[in-house]
Amino acid sequence: MTLTTKSVARVALVSTLVAAAAGAAVLVASPASGAASTLAAAAQQSGRYFGTAVAANKLSDSTYVGILNREFDMVTAENEMKMDATEPNQGQFSYGNADRIVNQARSQGKRVRGHALAWHSQQPGWMQRMEGSALRQAMLNHVTQVASYYRGKIYAWDVVNEAFADGSSGGRRDSNLQRTGNDWIEAAFRAARAADPGAKLCYNDYNTDNWSHAKTQGVYRMVQDFKSRGVPIDCVGFQAHFNSGNPVPSNYHTTLQNFANLGVDVQITELDIEGSGSSQAEQFKGVTQACLAVARCTGITVWGIRDSDSWRASGTPLLFDRNGNKKAAYNAVLDALNAGGTTTVPTTPTDPTTDPQNPESCTATYSEGEKWSDRFNGQVTVSGTDNWVVTVTVGSPQRIIATWNTSPTWETANVMTARPNGNGNTFGFTIQHGGNWNWPSISCRVA
Ligand code: XIL
C-alpha cells in the first residue's frame, strides 16, 4: 500500500489514490467537478489563479470594477508600481496609485503580482540620466525600498523586466542598467529576496514563447545559471503579447515545460492576443491549455479587462468587449479552465487485499510556511489515514534543522521519514536552504 507523491502547487494536493503499490508518476487531468462560471473559480479548480492588469484611474468605473471583482483573483498594476511611478524623484517614493490598486485587490481577497522593480523602460527622468555605479546603487535602493514597502503583500514580483535583446543574438539588451555590469540582474534578485523573503521572484519578458528563438534560449540559460549558482529566482513570467505577426507558437507548451523543469514556476503575465471571433478564441484556448498542461504553470494574467482598456485597444486583444460583454475568447478560456489542469500524481495499480468499501489512502499536502534569509518552514498535512509514513526529501545543499509534531528518523542526511507521534496528522519542519529555495519532495504511504 505505497504511493509516491510530489507537491506541485503552492498548496498542493499530492495524491488521493488508495491502497496501491508505487508506480511511475504521470500527468493526469485534475477533477473538474461541475463547471465554474468565472475565470478565477475555474482556474482555482486546478490550484491556479486568473488575473488581470488594473489601472488605478479606472477604479471609479463601476462596469470595470464589477468585472474585476467577479472574474479575477490576481491583480497586476498596469503602470503604478513601475520605477517612474514609485520613485519620481530620487529618494522620494510615491505609492498612492499603487496602494489604491493593492488595497482594492486585497479587500476583495485577491492577490497581487508586483510589476516591476527594475526595467530599462519607464524609468524616472533622473534615473534615465544615470550610469555606472551610481545607477547600480540607485537601482538596488529602489528594489529594496519598494519590495520592503510591500513586504508580505505581493505574491510574486517581476524583479527584472525585459532584459534580453530581440533577434538572433540571445544576449542581453543594451541599457543603462546593463552597462552597470552583467551581474545587475542577480544583484536585483538578491536585493529583492532580502527585502521580501515571502514573495516569489520572477524574471519577466516578451518574445520568449517560441522554444526555438534565440531570446528564449538566452533567458533559459540565464535561469539555468541562476539556479545552479543559488541566485534566488522562483519564477519566469511570459508576457504573451500576441498578434498575427507574432502568433502563439505551436511549441508553447514545450517552452513552458522546459523552463519549469529548471525548478521555477512559470506564469503567463500579460496575455493579450489581437484579433476577433473564433480565431482569436482558438489562440486564447491554446495558451490556456499550454499553462494547464504544465504543473508549475501557476496562473494566467490578461493585460486588461475590456478591449477598450487595452494598451493596444485597436487590436481588440482582450476577453471582454468595450461594453463589458464576454467575447468568444472569454468562453474559450473558461471552457479550457473548466476542462481541468494537470498535476503530477502516481499511477498505482489496485491492491486486491484492500477492502474496496473502506480503503485507506494517503494524501499529503505541502504548504509553505514562514521564510527567512537563511531558512524556511514547511508543513505537511496528511489525510485518508492515521497510519501514515511520509518521506521528505530535500535538495542539495538544504538541511532539515528542526521538526515539530513528528519524531523523525533519517534515511540519509537529506531524506527524513516522518510518522505520527500523537500530535495529529499535520507536522512541520524548518529547512536551512543554503540558497536553494525549492520545496522538498513529499511522498506518503499507509503504514
Ligand atoms: C504597458 C502599459 O500597458 C501601458 O499603459 C504603458 O503606456 C506602457 O506599458 N510589457 C510590460 C508592461 O512589461 O509593463 C507594458 O505595459 C506592456 C509591455
Tab-separated table of C-alpha atoms and ligand atoms in Angstrom:
chain	number	residue	atom	x	y	z
A	1	MET	CA	0.000	0.000	0.000
A	2	THR	CA	2.526	2.515	-1.141
A	3	LEU	CA	2.207	5.562	-3.192
A	4	THR	CA	4.538	8.269	-4.162
A	5	THR	CA	3.521	11.863	-4.235
A	6	LYS	CA	5.016	15.145	-5.229
A	7	SER	CA	3.956	18.662	-4.423
A	8	VAL	CA	3.091	20.766	-7.429
A	9	ALA	CA	1.347	23.927	-6.362
A	10	ARG	CA	1.528	26.499	-3.585
A	11	VAL	CA	-0.679	24.244	-1.527
A	12	ALA	CA	-0.504	21.067	-3.467
A	13	LEU	CA	-2.807	18.141	-3.095
A	14	VAL	CA	-0.437	15.392	-3.881
A	15	SER	CA	-2.321	12.159	-4.029
A	16	THR	CA	-5.660	10.608	-3.259
A	17	LEU	CA	-5.158	7.216	-4.754
A	18	VAL	CA	-5.860	4.306	-2.488
A	19	ALA	CA	-4.323	1.072	-1.437
A	20	ALA	CA	-1.800	0.608	-4.130
A	21	ALA	CA	1.760	-0.119	-4.988
A	22	ALA	CA	4.026	2.683	-6.102
A	23	GLY	CA	4.183	3.293	-9.820
A	24	ALA	CA	5.579	5.784	-12.246
A	25	ALA	CA	4.360	9.360	-11.994
A	26	VAL	CA	2.227	10.519	-14.884
A	27	LEU	CA	0.335	13.654	-15.737
A	28	VAL	CA	-3.384	13.289	-15.303
A	29	ALA	CA	-6.258	15.699	-15.505
A	30	SER	CA	-7.336	17.110	-12.173
A	31	PRO	CA	-11.028	16.677	-11.483
A	32	ALA	CA	-13.270	19.346	-12.894
A	33	SER	CA	-16.266	18.783	-10.704
A	34	GLY	CA	-19.031	20.897	-12.203
A	35	ALA	CA	-18.263	23.845	-14.425
A	36	ALA	CA	-17.263	27.069	-12.683
A	37	SER	CA	-18.786	30.258	-14.044
A	38	THR	CA	-15.934	32.739	-13.587
A	39	LEU	CA	-12.330	32.717	-14.733
A	40	ALA	CA	-10.966	32.769	-11.182
A	41	ALA	CA	-13.204	29.977	-9.926
A	42	ALA	CA	-12.439	27.875	-12.979
A	43	ALA	CA	-8.685	28.370	-12.566
A	44	GLN	CA	-8.861	27.595	-8.846
A	45	GLN	CA	-10.130	24.096	-9.618
A	46	SER	CA	-6.607	23.174	-10.643
A	47	GLY	CA	-4.894	25.345	-7.999
A	48	ARG	CA	-4.180	28.197	-10.403
A	49	TYR	CA	-5.102	31.876	-10.463
A	50	PHE	CA	-6.551	34.040	-13.208
A	51	GLY	CA	-5.518	37.678	-13.082
A	52	THR	CA	-5.710	40.970	-14.902
A	53	ALA	CA	-3.798	44.217	-15.167
A	54	VAL	CA	-5.600	47.054	-13.378
A	55	ALA	CA	-5.276	50.805	-13.899
A	56	ALA	CA	-5.863	52.967	-10.818
A	57	ASN	CA	-7.777	55.601	-12.777
A	58	LYS	CA	-10.397	53.016	-13.761
A	59	LEU	CA	-11.298	52.009	-10.228
A	60	SER	CA	-14.169	54.515	-10.301
A	61	ASP	CA	-15.720	52.815	-13.371
A	62	SER	CA	-18.428	50.533	-11.996
A	63	THR	CA	-18.592	48.257	-15.056
A	64	TYR	CA	-14.828	47.784	-14.880
A	65	VAL	CA	-14.794	47.110	-11.139
A	66	GLY	CA	-17.798	44.806	-11.437
A	67	ILE	CA	-15.982	42.563	-13.909
A	68	LEU	CA	-12.736	42.812	-11.934
A	69	ASN	CA	-14.363	41.707	-8.701
A	70	ARG	CA	-16.351	38.917	-10.320
A	71	GLU	CA	-13.843	37.297	-12.647
A	72	PHE	CA	-10.278	37.701	-11.357
A	73	ASP	CA	-8.334	36.614	-8.272
A	74	MET	CA	-4.925	38.133	-9.081
A	75	VAL	CA	-4.135	41.747	-9.910
A	76	THR	CA	-1.137	43.467	-11.525
A	77	ALA	CA	-0.813	47.262	-11.515
A	78	GLU	CA	-0.596	48.183	-15.202
A	79	ASN	CA	1.773	51.132	-14.599
A	80	GLU	CA	1.517	52.204	-10.963
A	81	MET	CA	4.348	50.113	-9.486
A	82	LYS	CA	6.882	50.921	-12.188
A	83	MET	CA	10.014	52.860	-11.333
A	84	ASP	CA	8.787	56.206	-12.686
A	85	ALA	CA	5.577	55.906	-10.653
A	86	THR	CA	7.081	54.787	-7.352
A	87	GLU	CA	10.276	56.923	-7.268
A	88	PRO	CA	9.519	60.029	-9.336
A	89	ASN	CA	12.387	61.905	-7.673
A	90	GLN	CA	15.456	60.148	-6.380
A	91	GLY	CA	14.906	59.013	-2.811
A	92	GLN	CA	11.312	60.238	-2.795
A	93	PHE	CA	8.828	57.386	-3.032
A	94	SER	CA	5.229	57.683	-4.081
A	95	TYR	CA	2.799	54.818	-3.575
A	96	GLY	CA	-0.631	56.459	-3.779
A	97	ASN	CA	-1.910	54.922	-7.011
A	98	ALA	CA	-0.214	51.590	-6.399
A	99	ASP	CA	-1.772	51.445	-2.943
A	100	ARG	CA	-5.226	52.080	-4.366
A	101	ILE	CA	-4.833	49.019	-6.573
A	102	VAL	CA	-3.262	46.847	-3.873
A	103	ASN	CA	-5.873	47.818	-1.283
A	104	GLN	CA	-8.778	47.290	-3.672
A	105	ALA	CA	-7.444	43.861	-4.619
A	106	ARG	CA	-6.739	42.752	-1.067
A	107	SER	CA	-10.083	43.998	0.225
A	108	GLN	CA	-11.680	41.658	-2.310
A	109	GLY	CA	-9.472	38.732	-1.304
A	110	LYS	CA	-7.373	38.917	-4.441
A	111	ARG	CA	-3.608	38.509	-4.569
A	112	VAL	CA	-1.178	40.907	-6.234
A	113	ARG	CA	1.672	40.442	-8.686
A	114	GLY	CA	4.219	43.245	-8.345
A	115	HIS	CA	5.355	44.784	-11.641
A	116	ALA	CA	8.188	45.757	-11.985
A	117	LEU	CA	11.196	46.563	-9.795
A	118	ALA	CA	13.919	47.074	-12.428
A	119	TRP	CA	13.447	47.780	-16.134
A	120	HIS	CA	15.156	49.795	-18.859
A	121	SER	CA	11.803	51.392	-19.736
A	122	GLN	CA	9.511	53.692	-17.761
A	123	GLN	CA	12.403	54.885	-15.640
A	124	PRO	CA	12.026	58.293	-13.989
A	125	GLY	CA	13.983	61.058	-15.740
A	126	TRP	CA	16.642	61.249	-13.043
A	127	MET	CA	17.405	57.554	-13.460
A	128	GLN	CA	17.469	57.717	-17.259
A	129	ARG	CA	20.291	60.209	-16.920
A	130	MET	CA	22.346	57.985	-14.607
A	131	GLU	CA	25.067	55.458	-15.442
A	132	GLY	CA	27.627	53.263	-13.720
A	133	SER	CA	27.970	52.598	-10.025
A	134	ALA	CA	25.694	55.467	-9.032
A	135	LEU	CA	22.932	53.939	-11.155
A	136	ARG	CA	23.617	50.447	-9.796
A	137	GLN	CA	23.279	51.763	-6.273
A	138	ALA	CA	20.136	53.728	-7.106
A	139	MET	CA	18.568	50.682	-8.761
A	140	LEU	CA	19.340	48.438	-5.788
A	141	ASN	CA	17.995	51.046	-3.392
A	142	HIS	CA	14.818	51.241	-5.457
A	143	VAL	CA	14.376	47.447	-5.382
A	144	THR	CA	14.985	47.374	-1.633
A	145	GLN	CA	12.683	50.271	-0.818
A	146	VAL	CA	9.735	49.210	-2.955
A	147	ALA	CA	9.921	45.499	-2.124
A	148	SER	CA	10.231	46.371	1.591
A	149	TYR	CA	7.277	48.743	1.452
A	150	TYR	CA	5.080	45.981	0.031
A	151	ARG	CA	6.626	43.144	2.048
A	152	GLY	CA	4.043	40.454	2.771
A	153	LYS	CA	1.513	41.792	0.266
A	154	ILE	CA	2.955	40.552	-3.012
A	155	TYR	CA	2.539	37.022	-4.364
A	156	ALA	CA	5.262	37.443	-6.985
A	157	TRP	CA	7.480	40.320	-8.081
A	158	ASP	CA	8.672	40.882	-11.604
A	159	VAL	CA	12.102	41.773	-10.254
A	160	VAL	CA	13.623	42.396	-13.673
A	161	ASN	CA	11.629	43.058	-16.827
A	162	GLU	CA	12.724	42.705	-20.468
A	163	ALA	CA	16.496	42.481	-20.057
A	164	PHE	CA	17.157	40.389	-23.167
A	165	ALA	CA	17.611	41.559	-26.744
A	166	ASP	CA	15.252	40.684	-29.576
A	167	GLY	CA	16.632	38.994	-32.665
A	168	SER	CA	19.230	36.310	-33.096
A	169	SER	CA	21.873	37.265	-30.512
A	170	GLY	CA	20.319	35.550	-27.498
A	171	GLY	CA	22.150	38.096	-25.357
A	172	ARG	CA	21.294	40.988	-23.121
A	173	ARG	CA	19.590	44.157	-24.285
A	174	ASP	CA	21.753	47.242	-24.117
A	175	SER	CA	20.517	49.676	-21.464
A	176	ASN	CA	21.908	51.941	-18.793
A	177	LEU	CA	21.245	49.140	-16.294
A	178	GLN	CA	23.032	46.536	-18.410
A	179	ARG	CA	26.018	48.860	-18.707
A	180	THR	CA	26.413	48.814	-14.916
A	181	GLY	CA	27.674	45.229	-15.323
A	182	ASN	CA	26.241	41.886	-16.368
A	183	ASP	CA	25.535	40.944	-12.751
A	184	TRP	CA	22.893	43.669	-12.371
A	185	ILE	CA	20.071	41.147	-12.704
A	186	GLU	CA	21.267	38.800	-9.998
A	187	ALA	CA	22.071	41.777	-7.760
A	188	ALA	CA	18.460	42.925	-8.154
A	189	PHE	CA	17.154	39.444	-7.281
A	190	ARG	CA	19.293	39.228	-4.154
A	191	ALA	CA	18.132	42.655	-3.010
A	192	ALA	CA	14.501	41.701	-3.618
A	193	ARG	CA	14.845	38.446	-1.662
A	194	ALA	CA	16.378	40.246	1.290
A	195	ALA	CA	13.602	42.858	1.238
A	196	ASP	CA	10.641	40.465	0.914
A	197	PRO	CA	11.593	36.833	1.527
A	198	GLY	CA	7.954	35.738	1.161
A	199	ALA	CA	7.433	36.935	-2.405
A	200	LYS	CA	8.185	34.747	-5.376
A	201	LEU	CA	10.793	36.452	-7.530
A	202	CYS	CA	10.291	36.359	-11.300
A	203	TYR	CA	12.189	37.302	-14.408
A	204	ASN	CA	9.619	38.633	-16.929
A	205	ASP	CA	9.989	39.126	-20.698
A	206	TYR	CA	8.270	39.025	-24.095
A	207	ASN	CA	9.135	37.117	-27.295
A	208	THR	CA	10.263	34.227	-25.144
A	209	ASP	CA	7.337	31.991	-26.125
A	210	ASN	CA	8.854	30.112	-29.050
A	211	TRP	CA	11.295	27.500	-27.799
A	212	SER	CA	13.488	27.753	-30.891
A	213	HIS	CA	14.027	31.523	-30.672
A	214	ALA	CA	17.429	32.789	-29.585
A	215	LYS	CA	15.890	35.121	-26.997
A	216	THR	CA	14.036	32.217	-25.357
A	217	GLN	CA	17.256	30.242	-25.226
A	218	GLY	CA	19.157	33.178	-23.777
A	219	VAL	CA	16.684	33.618	-20.927
A	220	TYR	CA	16.638	29.854	-20.356
A	221	ARG	CA	20.419	29.777	-19.986
A	222	MET	CA	20.317	32.657	-17.519
A	223	VAL	CA	17.702	30.931	-15.353
A	224	GLN	CA	19.663	27.675	-15.518
A	225	ASP	CA	22.797	29.534	-14.447
A	226	PHE	CA	20.957	31.314	-11.620
A	227	LYS	CA	19.561	28.032	-10.306
A	228	SER	CA	22.972	26.373	-10.445
A	229	ARG	CA	24.619	29.214	-8.521
A	230	GLY	CA	21.849	29.742	-5.966
A	231	VAL	CA	20.719	33.146	-7.225
A	232	PRO	CA	17.237	33.495	-5.714
A	233	ILE	CA	14.824	33.140	-8.631
A	234	ASP	CA	11.460	31.390	-8.260
A	235	CYS	CA	9.569	32.042	-11.454
A	236	VAL	CA	9.676	33.151	-15.060
A	237	GLY	CA	6.946	35.373	-16.478
A	238	PHE	CA	5.925	35.119	-20.116
A	239	GLN	CA	4.269	38.371	-21.160
A	240	ALA	CA	2.467	36.727	-24.108
A	241	HIS	CA	1.533	39.739	-26.240
A	242	PHE	CA	0.457	38.071	-29.482
A	243	ASN	CA	-0.746	39.270	-32.873
A	244	SER	CA	-0.745	37.994	-36.440
A	245	GLY	CA	2.943	38.836	-36.872
A	246	ASN	CA	3.772	37.146	-33.572
A	247	PRO	CA	1.245	34.320	-33.172
A	248	VAL	CA	1.041	31.807	-30.338
A	249	PRO	CA	3.777	29.287	-31.200
A	250	SER	CA	2.842	25.637	-31.606
A	251	ASN	CA	5.657	24.686	-29.226
A	252	TYR	CA	4.423	26.938	-26.392
A	253	HIS	CA	3.789	24.035	-24.059
A	254	THR	CA	7.352	22.809	-24.652
A	255	THR	CA	8.743	26.225	-23.739
A	256	LEU	CA	6.767	26.439	-20.503
A	257	GLN	CA	7.632	22.859	-19.544
A	258	ASN	CA	11.339	23.269	-20.255
A	259	PHE	CA	11.542	26.340	-18.034
A	260	ALA	CA	9.521	24.622	-15.311
A	261	ASN	CA	11.961	21.727	-15.465
A	262	LEU	CA	14.686	24.110	-14.296
A	263	GLY	CA	12.878	24.236	-10.948
A	264	VAL	CA	10.976	27.503	-11.329
A	265	ASP	CA	7.294	28.318	-11.570
A	266	VAL	CA	6.132	29.742	-14.863
A	267	GLN	CA	3.347	32.292	-15.243
A	268	ILE	CA	1.669	33.944	-18.191
A	269	THR	CA	1.840	37.527	-17.078
A	270	GLU	CA	0.449	39.964	-19.670
A	271	LEU	CA	-1.648	37.930	-22.066
A	272	ASP	CA	-3.385	39.664	-24.961
A	273	ILE	CA	-3.984	38.372	-28.491
A	274	GLU	CA	-5.028	40.744	-31.247
A	275	GLY	CA	-7.897	39.554	-33.440
A	276	SER	CA	-11.546	38.640	-33.108
A	277	GLY	CA	-14.058	35.829	-33.236
A	278	SER	CA	-13.218	32.165	-33.337
A	279	SER	CA	-9.628	32.556	-34.487
A	280	GLN	CA	-8.831	34.766	-31.503
A	281	ALA	CA	-10.765	32.378	-29.259
A	282	GLU	CA	-8.756	29.393	-30.514
A	283	GLN	CA	-5.487	31.112	-29.697
A	284	PHE	CA	-6.620	32.051	-26.190
A	285	LYS	CA	-7.677	28.443	-25.706
A	286	GLY	CA	-4.263	27.221	-26.840
A	287	VAL	CA	-2.418	29.441	-24.378
A	288	THR	CA	-4.722	28.389	-21.539
A	289	GLN	CA	-4.248	24.717	-22.349
A	290	ALA	CA	-0.483	25.133	-22.537
A	291	CYS	CA	-0.449	26.539	-18.996
A	292	LEU	CA	-2.814	23.873	-17.706
A	293	ALA	CA	-0.578	21.167	-19.138
A	294	VAL	CA	2.403	22.302	-17.056
A	295	ALA	CA	2.122	21.529	-13.359
A	296	ARG	CA	4.297	24.514	-12.409
A	297	CYS	CA	2.397	26.988	-14.583
A	298	THR	CA	0.707	28.643	-11.622
A	299	GLY	CA	-1.572	31.129	-13.350
A	300	ILE	CA	-2.506	33.408	-16.207
A	301	THR	CA	-2.899	37.194	-16.198
A	302	VAL	CA	-4.527	39.088	-19.074
A	303	TRP	CA	-3.280	42.621	-19.747
A	304	GLY	CA	-6.542	44.461	-19.110
A	305	ILE	CA	-10.250	43.779	-18.823
A	306	ARG	CA	-12.183	45.216	-21.806
A	307	ASP	CA	-10.765	45.762	-25.282
A	308	SER	CA	-11.111	49.473	-24.659
A	309	ASP	CA	-8.875	49.193	-21.577
A	310	SER	CA	-6.027	47.670	-23.571
A	311	TRP	CA	-2.720	49.382	-24.335
A	312	ARG	CA	-3.363	48.012	-27.852
A	313	ALA	CA	-7.089	48.806	-27.948
A	314	SER	CA	-7.297	48.898	-31.747
A	315	GLY	CA	-6.316	45.211	-31.841
A	316	THR	CA	-9.261	44.233	-29.576
A	317	PRO	CA	-6.957	41.755	-27.805
A	318	LEU	CA	-8.857	41.006	-24.573
A	319	LEU	CA	-11.683	38.808	-23.236
A	320	PHE	CA	-14.431	41.446	-22.831
A	321	ASP	CA	-15.659	43.886	-25.480
A	322	ARG	CA	-15.794	47.615	-24.897
A	323	ASN	CA	-19.225	47.275	-23.294
A	324	GLY	CA	-18.024	44.643	-20.873
A	325	ASN	CA	-19.678	41.741	-22.678
A	326	LYS	CA	-17.949	38.363	-22.742
A	327	LYS	CA	-16.333	37.568	-26.098
A	328	ALA	CA	-15.886	34.181	-27.769
A	329	ALA	CA	-12.344	34.288	-26.402
A	330	TYR	CA	-13.740	34.502	-22.853
A	331	ASN	CA	-15.828	31.378	-23.362
A	332	ALA	CA	-12.882	29.534	-24.876
A	333	VAL	CA	-10.697	30.330	-21.859
A	334	LEU	CA	-13.436	29.476	-19.357
A	335	ASP	CA	-14.169	26.155	-21.050
A	336	ALA	CA	-10.485	25.259	-21.191
A	337	LEU	CA	-10.072	26.063	-17.479
A	338	ASN	CA	-13.144	24.009	-16.633
A	339	ALA	CA	-11.728	21.052	-18.533
A	340	GLY	CA	-9.087	20.879	-15.794
A	341	GLY	CA	-5.364	21.099	-15.446
A	342	THR	CA	-2.658	18.568	-14.976
A	343	THR	CA	-0.823	17.794	-11.858
A	344	THR	CA	1.759	15.185	-11.015
A	345	VAL	CA	0.314	12.105	-9.341
A	346	PRO	CA	1.355	8.482	-9.457
A	347	THR	CA	-0.168	5.658	-11.414
A	348	THR	CA	-0.972	2.946	-8.955
A	349	PRO	CA	-2.494	-0.443	-9.625
A	350	THR	CA	-5.178	-1.524	-7.162
A	351	ASP	CA	-4.121	-3.715	-4.266
A	352	PRO	CA	-6.584	-6.632	-4.153
A	353	THR	CA	-6.061	-7.174	-0.424
A	354	THR	CA	-7.754	-3.897	0.447
A	355	ASP	CA	-11.419	-3.733	1.325
A	356	PRO	CA	-12.884	-1.712	-1.543
A	357	GLN	CA	-15.702	-0.452	0.701
A	358	ASN	CA	-13.321	1.039	3.219
A	359	PRO	CA	-9.961	1.674	1.643
A	360	GLU	CA	-7.310	3.628	3.444
A	361	SER	CA	-5.423	6.138	1.402
A	362	CYS	CA	-2.625	8.568	1.986
A	363	THR	CA	-2.895	12.130	0.787
A	364	ALA	CA	-0.097	14.530	1.699
A	365	THR	CA	-0.454	18.264	1.163
A	366	TYR	CA	2.598	20.518	1.395
A	367	SER	CA	2.189	24.177	2.250
A	368	GLU	CA	4.734	26.913	2.563
A	369	GLY	CA	5.417	28.480	5.937
A	370	GLU	CA	7.470	31.433	7.089
A	371	LYS	CA	10.661	32.346	5.235
A	372	TRP	CA	13.859	33.955	6.427
A	373	SER	CA	17.024	34.811	4.578
A	374	ASP	CA	18.700	31.523	5.509
A	375	ARG	CA	15.789	29.117	6.132
A	376	PHE	CA	12.102	28.447	5.565
A	377	ASN	CA	9.331	26.457	7.175
A	378	GLY	CA	7.128	23.889	5.501
A	379	GLN	CA	4.158	21.926	6.722
A	380	VAL	CA	2.626	18.638	5.601
A	381	THR	CA	-0.957	17.651	6.292
A	382	VAL	CA	-1.935	14.032	5.777
A	383	SER	CA	-5.451	12.766	5.182
A	384	GLY	CA	-7.041	9.432	4.353
A	385	THR	CA	-5.342	7.526	7.146
A	386	ASP	CA	-3.974	7.996	10.675
A	387	ASN	CA	-1.306	5.398	9.976
A	388	TRP	CA	0.943	7.290	7.650
A	389	VAL	CA	4.578	7.272	6.733
A	390	VAL	CA	5.738	10.381	4.947
A	391	THR	CA	9.134	10.752	3.351
A	392	VAL	CA	10.520	14.265	2.983
A	393	THR	CA	13.470	14.674	0.635
A	394	VAL	CA	15.330	17.967	0.460
A	395	GLY	CA	17.658	19.011	-2.342
A	396	SER	CA	21.300	19.951	-2.015
A	397	PRO	CA	22.561	21.895	-0.068
A	398	GLN	CA	19.384	22.012	2.014
A	399	ARG	CA	19.221	20.529	5.526
A	400	ILE	CA	16.221	19.970	7.781
A	401	ILE	CA	17.260	21.639	11.023
A	402	ALA	CA	14.072	21.358	13.095
A	403	THR	CA	10.782	19.423	13.109
A	404	TRP	CA	7.562	19.573	15.097
A	405	ASN	CA	4.612	17.226	15.653
A	406	THR	CA	6.592	14.232	14.426
A	407	SER	CA	9.565	12.209	15.638
A	408	PRO	CA	11.595	11.671	12.509
A	409	THR	CA	14.079	9.043	11.508
A	410	TRP	CA	16.745	9.728	8.931
A	411	GLU	CA	17.421	7.605	5.865
A	412	THR	CA	20.250	9.864	4.716
A	413	ALA	CA	21.174	13.438	5.602
A	414	ASN	CA	18.597	14.746	3.142
A	415	VAL	CA	15.847	12.122	3.455
A	416	MET	CA	13.635	12.188	6.537
A	417	THR	CA	10.913	9.693	7.407
A	418	ALA	CA	8.079	11.094	9.495
A	419	ARG	CA	5.418	9.131	11.380
A	420	PRO	CA	2.586	10.246	13.680
A	421	ASN	CA	3.709	10.906	17.264
A	422	GLY	CA	0.356	11.624	18.883
A	423	ASN	CA	0.095	15.185	17.611
A	424	GLY	CA	-2.366	14.599	14.813
A	425	ASN	CA	-1.863	14.496	11.080
A	426	THR	CA	-0.005	17.747	10.490
A	427	PHE	CA	3.706	18.126	11.037
A	428	GLY	CA	6.251	20.708	10.087
A	429	PHE	CA	9.918	21.380	9.644
A	430	THR	CA	12.492	24.082	9.088
A	431	ILE	CA	14.821	23.825	6.117
A	432	GLN	CA	18.128	25.650	6.098
A	433	HIS	CA	18.224	26.323	2.362
A	434	GLY	CA	21.797	27.321	1.533
A	435	GLY	CA	20.451	29.298	-1.425
A	436	ASN	CA	18.161	26.542	-2.738
A	437	TRP	CA	14.568	27.666	-2.153
A	438	ASN	CA	12.958	24.650	-3.839
A	439	TRP	CA	10.286	22.789	-1.954
A	440	PRO	CA	11.082	19.314	-0.687
A	441	SER	CA	9.596	16.275	-2.424
A	442	ILE	CA	6.974	14.605	-0.305
A	443	SER	CA	5.839	11.009	-0.574
A	444	CYS	CA	3.249	9.318	1.549
A	445	ARG	CA	2.062	5.758	2.197
A	446	VAL	CA	-0.244	3.923	4.523
A	447	ALA	CA	1.804	2.151	7.208
B	1	XIL	C1	2.349	48.985	-20.848
B	1	XIL	C2	1.062	49.594	-20.315
B	1	XIL	O1	0.013	48.721	-20.596
B	1	XIL	C3	0.824	50.936	-20.938
B	1	XIL	O2	-0.279	51.584	-20.312
B	1	XIL	C4	2.065	51.823	-20.817
B	1	XIL	O3	1.858	53.013	-21.531
B	1	XIL	C5	3.288	51.116	-21.350
B	1	XIL	O4	3.433	49.883	-20.694
B	1	XIL	N1	5.458	44.988	-21.258
B	1	XIL	C6	5.307	45.264	-19.934
B	1	XIL	C7	4.207	46.158	-19.489
B	1	XIL	O5	6.009	44.683	-19.094
B	1	XIL	O6	4.563	46.907	-18.354
B	1	XIL	C8	3.770	47.083	-20.585
B	1	XIL	O7	2.634	47.819	-20.128
B	1	XIL	C9	3.466	46.303	-21.836
B	1	XIL	C10	4.682	45.575	-22.328
